[in-house]
XYZ file of C-alpha atoms in Angstrom:
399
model
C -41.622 80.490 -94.896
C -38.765 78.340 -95.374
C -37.913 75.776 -93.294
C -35.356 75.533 -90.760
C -32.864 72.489 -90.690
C -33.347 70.917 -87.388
C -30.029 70.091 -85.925
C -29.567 67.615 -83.057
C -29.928 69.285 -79.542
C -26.649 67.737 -79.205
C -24.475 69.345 -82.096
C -23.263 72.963 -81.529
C -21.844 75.565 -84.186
C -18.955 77.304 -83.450
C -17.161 79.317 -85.520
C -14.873 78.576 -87.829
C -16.732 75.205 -88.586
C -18.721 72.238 -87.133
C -17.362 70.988 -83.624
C -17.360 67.529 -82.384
C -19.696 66.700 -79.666
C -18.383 65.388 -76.458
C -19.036 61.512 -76.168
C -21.559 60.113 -73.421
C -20.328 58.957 -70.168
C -16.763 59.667 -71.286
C -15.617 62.503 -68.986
C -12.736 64.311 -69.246
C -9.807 63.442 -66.279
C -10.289 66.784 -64.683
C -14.397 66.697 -63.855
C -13.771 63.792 -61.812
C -13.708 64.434 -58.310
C -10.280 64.053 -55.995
C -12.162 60.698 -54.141
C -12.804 59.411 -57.296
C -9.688 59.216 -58.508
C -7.908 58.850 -55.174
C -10.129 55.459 -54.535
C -8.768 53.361 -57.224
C -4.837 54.231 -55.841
C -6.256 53.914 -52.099
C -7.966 50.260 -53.220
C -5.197 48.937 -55.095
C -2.581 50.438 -52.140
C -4.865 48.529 -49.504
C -4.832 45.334 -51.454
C -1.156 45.280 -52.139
C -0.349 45.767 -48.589
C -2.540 43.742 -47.419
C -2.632 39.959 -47.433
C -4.554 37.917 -49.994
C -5.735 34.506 -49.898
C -6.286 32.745 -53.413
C -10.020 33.100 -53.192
C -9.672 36.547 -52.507
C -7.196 37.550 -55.263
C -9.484 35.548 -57.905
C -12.488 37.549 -56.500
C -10.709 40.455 -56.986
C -9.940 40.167 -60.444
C -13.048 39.285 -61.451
C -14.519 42.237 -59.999
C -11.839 44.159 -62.018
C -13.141 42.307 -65.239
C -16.668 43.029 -64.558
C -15.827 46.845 -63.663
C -13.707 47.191 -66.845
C -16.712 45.717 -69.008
C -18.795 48.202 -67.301
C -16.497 50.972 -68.057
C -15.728 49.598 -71.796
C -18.902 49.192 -72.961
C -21.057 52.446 -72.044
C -17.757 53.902 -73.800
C -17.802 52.076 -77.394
C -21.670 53.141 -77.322
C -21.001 56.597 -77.033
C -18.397 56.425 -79.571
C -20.492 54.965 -82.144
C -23.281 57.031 -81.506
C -20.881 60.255 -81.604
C -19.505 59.090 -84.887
C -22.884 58.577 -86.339
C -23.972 62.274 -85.221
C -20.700 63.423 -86.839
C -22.005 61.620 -90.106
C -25.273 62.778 -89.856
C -24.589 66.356 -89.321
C -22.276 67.055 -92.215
C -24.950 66.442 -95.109
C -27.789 68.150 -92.437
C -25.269 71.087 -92.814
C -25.365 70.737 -96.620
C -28.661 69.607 -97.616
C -30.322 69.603 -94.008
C -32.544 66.876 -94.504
C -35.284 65.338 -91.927
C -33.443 63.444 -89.684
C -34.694 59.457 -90.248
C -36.330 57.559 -86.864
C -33.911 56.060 -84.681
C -34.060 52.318 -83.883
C -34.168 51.822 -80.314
C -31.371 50.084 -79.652
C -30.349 48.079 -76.310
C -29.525 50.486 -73.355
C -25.864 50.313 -71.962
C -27.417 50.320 -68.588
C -28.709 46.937 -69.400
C -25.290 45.617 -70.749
C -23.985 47.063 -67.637
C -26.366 45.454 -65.522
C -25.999 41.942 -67.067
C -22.422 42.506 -66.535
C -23.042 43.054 -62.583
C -25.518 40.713 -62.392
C -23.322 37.890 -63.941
C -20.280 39.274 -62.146
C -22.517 38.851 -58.752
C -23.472 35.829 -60.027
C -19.709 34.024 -60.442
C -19.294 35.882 -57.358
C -21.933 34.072 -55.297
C -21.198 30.556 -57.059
C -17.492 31.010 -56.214
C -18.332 31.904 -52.767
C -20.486 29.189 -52.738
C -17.742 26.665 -53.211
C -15.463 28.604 -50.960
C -18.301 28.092 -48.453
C -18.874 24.062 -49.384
C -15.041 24.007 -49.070
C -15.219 25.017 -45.869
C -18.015 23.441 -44.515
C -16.714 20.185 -45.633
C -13.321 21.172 -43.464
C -15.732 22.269 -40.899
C -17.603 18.542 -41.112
C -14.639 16.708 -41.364
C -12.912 18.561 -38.424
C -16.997 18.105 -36.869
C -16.503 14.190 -37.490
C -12.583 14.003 -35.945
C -13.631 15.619 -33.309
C -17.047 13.211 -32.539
C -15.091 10.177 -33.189
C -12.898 11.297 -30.735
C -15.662 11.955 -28.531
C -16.988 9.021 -28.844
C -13.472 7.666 -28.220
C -13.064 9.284 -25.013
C -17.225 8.004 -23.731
C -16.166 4.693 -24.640
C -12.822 4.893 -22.829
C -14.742 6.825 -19.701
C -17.376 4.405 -19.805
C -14.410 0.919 -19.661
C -12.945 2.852 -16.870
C -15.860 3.384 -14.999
C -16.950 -0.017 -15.588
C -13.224 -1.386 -14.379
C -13.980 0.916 -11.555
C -16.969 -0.498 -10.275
C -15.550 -3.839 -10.566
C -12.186 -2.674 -8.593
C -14.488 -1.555 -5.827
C -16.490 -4.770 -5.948
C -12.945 -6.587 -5.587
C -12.346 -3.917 -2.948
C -15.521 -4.521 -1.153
C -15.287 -8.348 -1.896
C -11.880 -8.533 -0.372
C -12.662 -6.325 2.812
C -15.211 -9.194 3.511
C -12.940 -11.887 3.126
C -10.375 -9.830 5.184
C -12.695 -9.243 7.969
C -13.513 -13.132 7.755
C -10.046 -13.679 8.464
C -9.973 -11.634 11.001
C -13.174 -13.562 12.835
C -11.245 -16.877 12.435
C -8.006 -15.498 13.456
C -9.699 -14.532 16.511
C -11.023 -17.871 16.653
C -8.275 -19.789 16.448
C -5.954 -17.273 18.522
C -9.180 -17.938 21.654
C -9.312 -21.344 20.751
C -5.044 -21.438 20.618
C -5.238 -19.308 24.235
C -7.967 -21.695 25.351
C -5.938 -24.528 24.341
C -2.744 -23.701 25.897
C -4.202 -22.584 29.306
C -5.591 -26.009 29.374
C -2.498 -27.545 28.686
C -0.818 -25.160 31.136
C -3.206 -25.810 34.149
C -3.108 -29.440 33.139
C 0.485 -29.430 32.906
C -0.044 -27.765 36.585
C -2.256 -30.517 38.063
C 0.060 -33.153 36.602
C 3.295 -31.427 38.229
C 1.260 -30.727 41.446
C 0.551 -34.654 41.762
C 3.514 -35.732 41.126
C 5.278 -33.723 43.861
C 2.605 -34.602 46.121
C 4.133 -37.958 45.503
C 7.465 -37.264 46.172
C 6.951 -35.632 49.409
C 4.989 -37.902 50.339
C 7.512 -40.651 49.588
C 10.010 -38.405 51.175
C 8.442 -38.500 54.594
C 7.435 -41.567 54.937
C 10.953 -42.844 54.195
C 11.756 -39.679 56.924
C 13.939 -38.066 54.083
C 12.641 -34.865 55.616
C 15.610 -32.503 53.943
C 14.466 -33.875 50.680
C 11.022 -33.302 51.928
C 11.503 -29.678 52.258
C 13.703 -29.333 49.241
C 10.372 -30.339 47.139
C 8.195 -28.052 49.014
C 10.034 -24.763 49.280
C 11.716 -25.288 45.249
C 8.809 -26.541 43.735
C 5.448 -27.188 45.327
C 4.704 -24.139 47.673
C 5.072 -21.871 44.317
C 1.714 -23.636 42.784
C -0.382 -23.284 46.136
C -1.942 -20.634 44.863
C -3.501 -22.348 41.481
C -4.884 -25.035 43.560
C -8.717 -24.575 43.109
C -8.755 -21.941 41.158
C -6.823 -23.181 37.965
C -6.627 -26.588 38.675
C -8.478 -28.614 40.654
C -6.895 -30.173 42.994
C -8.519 -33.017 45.446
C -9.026 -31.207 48.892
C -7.992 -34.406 50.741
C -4.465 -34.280 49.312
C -4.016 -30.367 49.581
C -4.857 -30.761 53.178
C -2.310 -33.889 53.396
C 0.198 -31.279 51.576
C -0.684 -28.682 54.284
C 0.010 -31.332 56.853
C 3.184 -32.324 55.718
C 4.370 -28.791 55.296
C 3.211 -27.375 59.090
C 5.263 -30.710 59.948
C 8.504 -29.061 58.024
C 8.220 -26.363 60.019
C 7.876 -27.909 63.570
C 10.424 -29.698 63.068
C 12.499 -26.904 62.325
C 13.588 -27.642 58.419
C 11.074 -24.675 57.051
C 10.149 -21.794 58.289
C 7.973 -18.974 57.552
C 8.681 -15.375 56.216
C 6.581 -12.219 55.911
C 5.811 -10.658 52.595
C 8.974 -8.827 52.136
C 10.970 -7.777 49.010
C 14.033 -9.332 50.554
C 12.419 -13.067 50.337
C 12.582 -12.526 46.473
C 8.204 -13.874 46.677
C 9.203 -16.641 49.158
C 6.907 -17.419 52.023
C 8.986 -20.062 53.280
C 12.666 -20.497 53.534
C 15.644 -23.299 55.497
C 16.077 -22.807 58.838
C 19.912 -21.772 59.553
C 20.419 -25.206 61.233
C 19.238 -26.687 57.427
C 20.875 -23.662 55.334
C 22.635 -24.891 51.795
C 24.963 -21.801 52.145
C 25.846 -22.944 55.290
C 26.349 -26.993 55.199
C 28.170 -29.203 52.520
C 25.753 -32.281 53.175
C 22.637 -30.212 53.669
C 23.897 -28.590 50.307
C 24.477 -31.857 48.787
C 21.181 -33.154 49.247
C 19.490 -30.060 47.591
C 21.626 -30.465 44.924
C 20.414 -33.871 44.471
C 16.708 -32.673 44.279
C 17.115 -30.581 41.849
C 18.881 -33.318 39.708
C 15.912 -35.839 40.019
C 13.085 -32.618 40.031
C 15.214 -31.871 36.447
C 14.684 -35.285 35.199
C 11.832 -37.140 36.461
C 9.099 -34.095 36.640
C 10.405 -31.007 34.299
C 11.958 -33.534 31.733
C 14.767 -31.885 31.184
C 17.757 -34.459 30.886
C 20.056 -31.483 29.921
C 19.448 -29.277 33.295
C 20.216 -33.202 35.080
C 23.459 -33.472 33.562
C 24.554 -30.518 34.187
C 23.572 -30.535 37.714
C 25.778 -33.565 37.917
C 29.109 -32.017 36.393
C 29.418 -28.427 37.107
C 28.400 -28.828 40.604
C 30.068 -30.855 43.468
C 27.374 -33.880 43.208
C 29.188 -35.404 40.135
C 32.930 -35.313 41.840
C 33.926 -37.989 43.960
C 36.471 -35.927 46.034
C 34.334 -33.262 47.424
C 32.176 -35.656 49.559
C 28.584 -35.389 48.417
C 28.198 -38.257 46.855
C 29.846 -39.535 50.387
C 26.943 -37.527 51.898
C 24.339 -38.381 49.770
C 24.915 -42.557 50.365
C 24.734 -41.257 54.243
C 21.927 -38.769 54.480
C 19.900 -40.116 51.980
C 16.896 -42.834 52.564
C 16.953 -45.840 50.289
C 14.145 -44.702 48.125
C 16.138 -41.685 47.324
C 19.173 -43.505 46.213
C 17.271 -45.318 43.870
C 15.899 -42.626 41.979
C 19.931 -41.600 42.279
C 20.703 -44.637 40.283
C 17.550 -45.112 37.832
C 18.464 -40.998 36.834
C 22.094 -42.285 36.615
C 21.519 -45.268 34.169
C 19.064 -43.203 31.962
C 21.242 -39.972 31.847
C 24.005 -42.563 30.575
C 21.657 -44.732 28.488
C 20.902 -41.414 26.615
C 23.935 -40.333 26.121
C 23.973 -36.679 28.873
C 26.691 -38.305 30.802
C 29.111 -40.807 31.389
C 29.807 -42.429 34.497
C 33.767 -43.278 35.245
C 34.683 -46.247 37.504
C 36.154 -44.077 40.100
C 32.176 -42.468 39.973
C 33.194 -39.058 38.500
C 30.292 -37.636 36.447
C 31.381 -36.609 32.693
C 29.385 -34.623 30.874
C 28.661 -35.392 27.053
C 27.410 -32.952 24.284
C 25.403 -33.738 21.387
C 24.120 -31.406 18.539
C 20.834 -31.873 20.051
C 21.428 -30.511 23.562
C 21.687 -26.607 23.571
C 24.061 -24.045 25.318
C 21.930 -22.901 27.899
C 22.889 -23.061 31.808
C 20.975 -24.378 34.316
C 21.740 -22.514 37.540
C 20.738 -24.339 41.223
C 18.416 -22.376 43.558
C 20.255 -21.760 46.065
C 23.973 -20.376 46.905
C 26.794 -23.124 47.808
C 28.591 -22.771 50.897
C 31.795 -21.074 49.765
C 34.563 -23.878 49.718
C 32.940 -24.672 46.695
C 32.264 -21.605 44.662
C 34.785 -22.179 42.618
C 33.467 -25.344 40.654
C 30.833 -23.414 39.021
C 32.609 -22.775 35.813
């Protein structure tokens, strides 16, 4: 038996002569499937419309690279190996031969998997600097935004520390304000205390010194003047004897004497507690009315004058008491009436308030005895109206 030539399971006869096999994992356009060939156009479509970053596009291409390796290199195998069948067939045709061992060569899947393996490999180191890239962003943004936290507890905790010490100034000067306060109080009750001293002294001082007067006044039986001092002057501070001031009961009831005497003789007399009376509880008789009398009127207008300078102090009121009323003009007759009415105690005050008034410069005294008043920058503007109404012939000198 002869024989046979063994042909590769690969090679086919056709007629008309030998036909070249197809090569290994090189397929024809057409046996590729429509998503096949539709993905590459869809891929490259996507990635031109869409929006790259640099680290993207350089992934991309070297996934390209790595795919086209892939492709390229399963390909030149098959070629070689096809071309080597082609060579190997025609003198198996002709002589037919044994076919000689074949030398295992490396495997194009292992090409193609040290391709993928080293394209996943730059893949993974570039994304591993992409990923240290951004992680040192990440830590430097990380450390901004600590510093700045750290920034903003160290400028929380100075407030909160100038806080606190705000409120201890607050509380601090609340404490010193409600000290203050106490020794405002303190003074103010000591100030109040104070004056009402000097007021109810001031009282008991006033109150003694009329006392004096009237008592000068009747004994010298210048009763008019007498009453004058009572009903102006001392009457109105009955009422703080013994309870503001304290007063000697020997000389209050020497005061009461005097004043029941007033009335018998018919100088004072008493009123009832009516509005009309203006507070009054005694007033003149009719017979010993101001309104009513020029010399009666005269010698209340001389009170007042010496009750102005002697007790109040008040040299100003005197002088004016002098000039813009009838006392200080010769020709209306009260001084006339004054020299006649008068005791001789009286008229000497008269003079001693004269030659101080003048000594002081208040007034000047003519030779014809006409009062002049004089002004200073020290004396104010203020008038000093008598007690009691003028009979009406002279009205008119009150300017």
């Amino acid at each position: 038996m002869s024989e046979k030539p063994q042909l590769d399971s690969d090679a086919s006869i056709a007629p008309g002569g030998p036909t070249k096999p197809p090569a290994r994992g090189k397929e024809h356009p057409a046996e590729r499937s429509e998503s096949e060939q539709a993905f590459p156009r869809r891929v490259s479509r996507e990635t031109q419309e869409a929006p790259v970053s640099p680290e993207q596009a350089m992934l991309n291409e070297i996934m390209d690279r790595s795919m086209n390796l892939s492709q390229t290199a399963p390909e030149e195998e098959t070629e070689k190996k096809a071309s080597g069948q082609e060579e190997a067939a025609s003198p198996a045709e002709e002589e037919a031969p044994p076919s000689p061992p074949v030398k295992n060569k490396p495997s194009s899947a292992y090409i193609y998997l040290a391709v993928l393996f080293g394209a996943a490999f730059l893949m993974l180191l570039l994304a591993y600097f992409i990923q240290q890239r951004n992680n040192d962003d990440v830590m430097d943004d990380l450390r901004s935004t600590t510093a700045s936290r750290e920034e903003l507890l160290e400028e929380i905790k100075a407030l909160e520390e100038e806080r606190d010490q705000l409120q201890k100034e607050v509380e601090y000067q609340k404490s010193r304000v409600t000290q203050k306060n106490k020794e405002v109080e303190q003074f103010r009750s000591a100030y109040e205390n104070s004056n009402n001293h000097w007021n109810n002294q001031n009282i008991q001082l006033l109150t003694l010194r009329y006392f004096w007067y009237i008592d000068q006044f009747m004994k010298n039986k210048d009763y008019p003047m007498a009453a004058a001092a009572v009903l102006f002057q001392a009457d109105s501070l009955h009422e703080t004897w013994n309870t503001q001031v304290a007063i000697n009961p020997a000389q209050i009831e020497q005061y009461d004497a005097y004043r029941r005497e007033l009335i018998n003789r018919g100088y004072l007399q008493e009123l009832d507690e009516s509005p009309e009376n203006n507070g009054f509880r005694i007033w003149f008789t009719d017979q010993w009315s101001p309104s009513e009398r020029d010399d009666v009127a005269a010698l209340y207008n001389l009170w007042c004058t010496l009750n102005a300078h002697f007790l109040l102090e008040g040299d100003n009121a005197a002088a004016q008491y002098l000039f813009y009323y009838p006392l200080g003009q010769p020709e209306t007759g009260y001084q006339d009436y004054v020299s006649r009415l008068a005791s001789d105690f009286t008229l000497e005050q008269f003079q001693i308030m004269k030659d101080e008034l003048t000594k002081d410069w208040y007034i000047t005294v003519l030779a014809d005895g006409s009062i002049i008043k004089n002004y200073s920058a020290s004396q104010t503007d203020e008038r000093y109206d008598l007690p009691f109404q003028l009979p009406e012939t002279w009205s008119w000198k009150y300017h």
